[in-house]
Every structure is written in structure tokens, then in C-alpha cells.
């Protein structure tokens, strides 16, 4: 590790004193963490898959015991959240791009921070180029430890030496979703802490050696195309609450070449903290870009009201290529952030017919 990078990391750590707690996850198709369970909702308990239940995007995985994801308790004792195996805790932290390729103001999500130089090499500035430790996320985001920083992540939304999701033995059977080749299918994710950026969905056929042999390179061979130029937010599981708006997508300057990415449509608040220090939406100082609709703005996780999350999921249609072989696949969601040097991943198992 070069000295310059250490200084940089030190600076970032202090620039975001408590801003990197939270995150996001793919919720449809049901991810590896999701299984039928009693879910505590605002109005009482509901049984079933968690999926798009309102404000529950991180709930899958909350039942994973802490010791199974944080081998060394002193690395995670400061964390605000006891449930550190939850789906919104699997990512690659501290990953950077070499050269920005994304300049179009319509694609930017954190152009109004006052710290442009410090976020210039964050993943979204060259979608798909930032290296990831593993294609389905690592618990705590730092599977190889942290650089020069003993207190890494602690109380800051990450921890070190957590397992990779591809190697994790789940206590439940992993749900498998059936899809037909050539179809247009719905996928959805939820934001818990809005770090801007954008995302892509990719497929990889499960290798003979199983889940543990899944690689980022394999997923990079089959990035999915989005269908049409519309997307939706939906509040909870009720389809009638869907709100439609134009999606902002790009396949220029992305990796793998021509892979298509969709901009995270929910603007954070202006400023480097993106609104995490506010009580609630709306953004009292304006948004990083115009919101797609009423109340579709802000950070999602508010330090002054940590129990409230965004009540909606973000839905897109993707096309399953006709020419793939039948069989057992994994879908990997990859969210490249602009506010932070992080890539969030969630995986789901699918069977292609
Ligand atoms: C990310 O990594 C940096 C450098 O290793 C570390 O200082 C920081 O605490 C980590 N953040 C999280 C959220 O894990
Ligand atoms: C709002 O913006 C003004 C001017 O840009 C700035 O001085 C102020 O600190 C901001 N307030 C918050 C709460 O971010």
C-alpha cells in the first residue's frame, strides 16, 4: 500500500464521520438471504419471503448469528446494528477506478458535494471498472482486512475478514426462481443508505464446483440489457402503488464494454453527506439532481431516525438472452457508488428454462 493511498484513506475516514452505515440490496428475485419468515412490519408481523415488503430491504440475513460473519468480535463490537449478516452488509469496500469515464451531468449522482476531487475515483465514475473482492459481496466489505487502519469499519458500516457470500453456508435452502430464456423479467432493489451511483444485473451459470467457484469474470460475460426506457418505484408489495418514470441508462464508458447500467434514480440531498444528517425527507438544501417524483429523494437512512427506511423498491425489466444454455444460474446485482468507494452486491439463484 502506497503512502499516498494511506493518507487518502485516512482523509476519507474523517470526511464521512458516520455516513457510510447502511447501504442496499437486490430484493427481487428473492436473494440468497431471503426465506419464508415472520417479518416485523409497522402494523404487526407478516409471514413470507421478505422481497419487496416496505422498509425491509435489509431484513433477509438478519437471522445470521454475528459470530458467523464477524470472526473477531473486536472488529465489529462498535457497530450500531446487531444484525450484521443482513443482506445490506455484503459488499466490497475501498475500491477505486483508475480513470473516470462518466462525465455526462445527467448520469452524475453526487455532483454537488464541494469535494469533487475526493470522490473522483469512486466506482460510479467508470461503471464496472472498480475491482470487487467477490461477485456476491463479502460480509462487512473488507474480506482481506483493512489497510493500515485497525479500527476499519467499526461503527462505520463495515468490518473486516467477513466471509464471501459465494462461500457462505446458509442455514436455510436457497430459493430458486424460474425464468424462461427470451423473457422480460422484473428485478428490484432497495436502498438503505443512498450513495448515488448506478447498477447492473449479470448472470453466470453455476460452475460444476458450485457456488463457491463463481467469479466476477464469469458474471462479466453476461451483463443483462434493460428493457425499455421506463422504470418504477413500488411501495411495499402492492402493485397498484407503482409509480412510473423515465430511466437514465448508459452503455458508454462501461465495463465490460457495451454493458448497460442504470443510474440510481433517487437523488441524495446536496452536500457530501447526502442528507444522512437530516431528520427526514425532503432535502432542505435541494437535491443532487431532480427527483423522479414526490418524496423520492434523500439519504434513506437518517441518523436522527435510524428506524425509518425508504418505503419503496426500484424496479426494472431485464431481458434474459435467448441463446443461453438451460440450467442453474446466479443473478448478481452490482451497485457502483459515487459518494463512497464501495460496490454493493447481492446474488439470487435462478433456473433458466
Ligand atoms: C473501508 O476501508 C477503509 C480503508 O481500509 C477503512 O478505513 C474504512 O473504515 C472502511 N469502511 C468500511 C465501511 O468498512
Ligand atoms: C445548505 O446550503 C448552504 C449554502 O450552500 C450551506 O451554507 C449550508 O451549510 C447548507 N445546509 C445544510 C444543512 O446542508
XYZ file of C-alpha atoms and ligand atoms in Angstrom, residues 1 9-10 12-13 20-21 23 89 91 93-94 140-142 145-149 151-154 156-160 341-342 344, ligand 1:
46
model
C 0.000 0.000 0.000
C -7.991 6.574 3.267
C -7.355 8.460 6.463
C -11.982 9.719 3.685
C -12.482 8.133 7.068
C -21.335 5.021 5.484
C -23.679 2.957 7.594
C -26.401 0.501 2.050
C -23.957 -5.667 4.660
C -20.031 -5.504 -0.418
C -15.191 -1.506 0.464
C -12.355 0.794 -0.510
C -18.548 -6.302 6.215
C -16.924 -5.320 2.908
C -13.290 -5.941 3.857
C -8.747 -6.781 6.231
C -8.255 -3.064 6.148
C -5.314 -1.031 5.081
C -3.325 0.488 7.907
C -6.478 1.029 9.905
C -10.474 0.391 13.564
C -11.600 -0.253 9.998
C -15.316 -0.179 9.500
C -16.079 -0.375 13.190
C -18.837 2.914 10.291
C -20.890 0.422 8.328
C -18.311 -2.282 7.699
C -15.954 -4.736 9.400
C -13.105 -6.984 8.384
C -15.581 3.918 -2.579
C -17.893 0.919 -2.392
C -22.646 -3.446 -3.250
C -13.177 0.939 4.182
O -11.782 0.743 4.086
C -11.013 1.781 4.636
C -9.543 1.503 4.333
O -9.170 0.200 4.627
C -11.303 1.867 6.139
O -10.602 2.943 6.699
C -12.812 2.098 6.362
O -13.124 2.056 7.732
C -13.604 1.004 5.637
N -15.023 1.338 5.725
C -15.955 0.398 5.885
C -17.349 0.887 5.874
O -15.703 -0.785 6.025
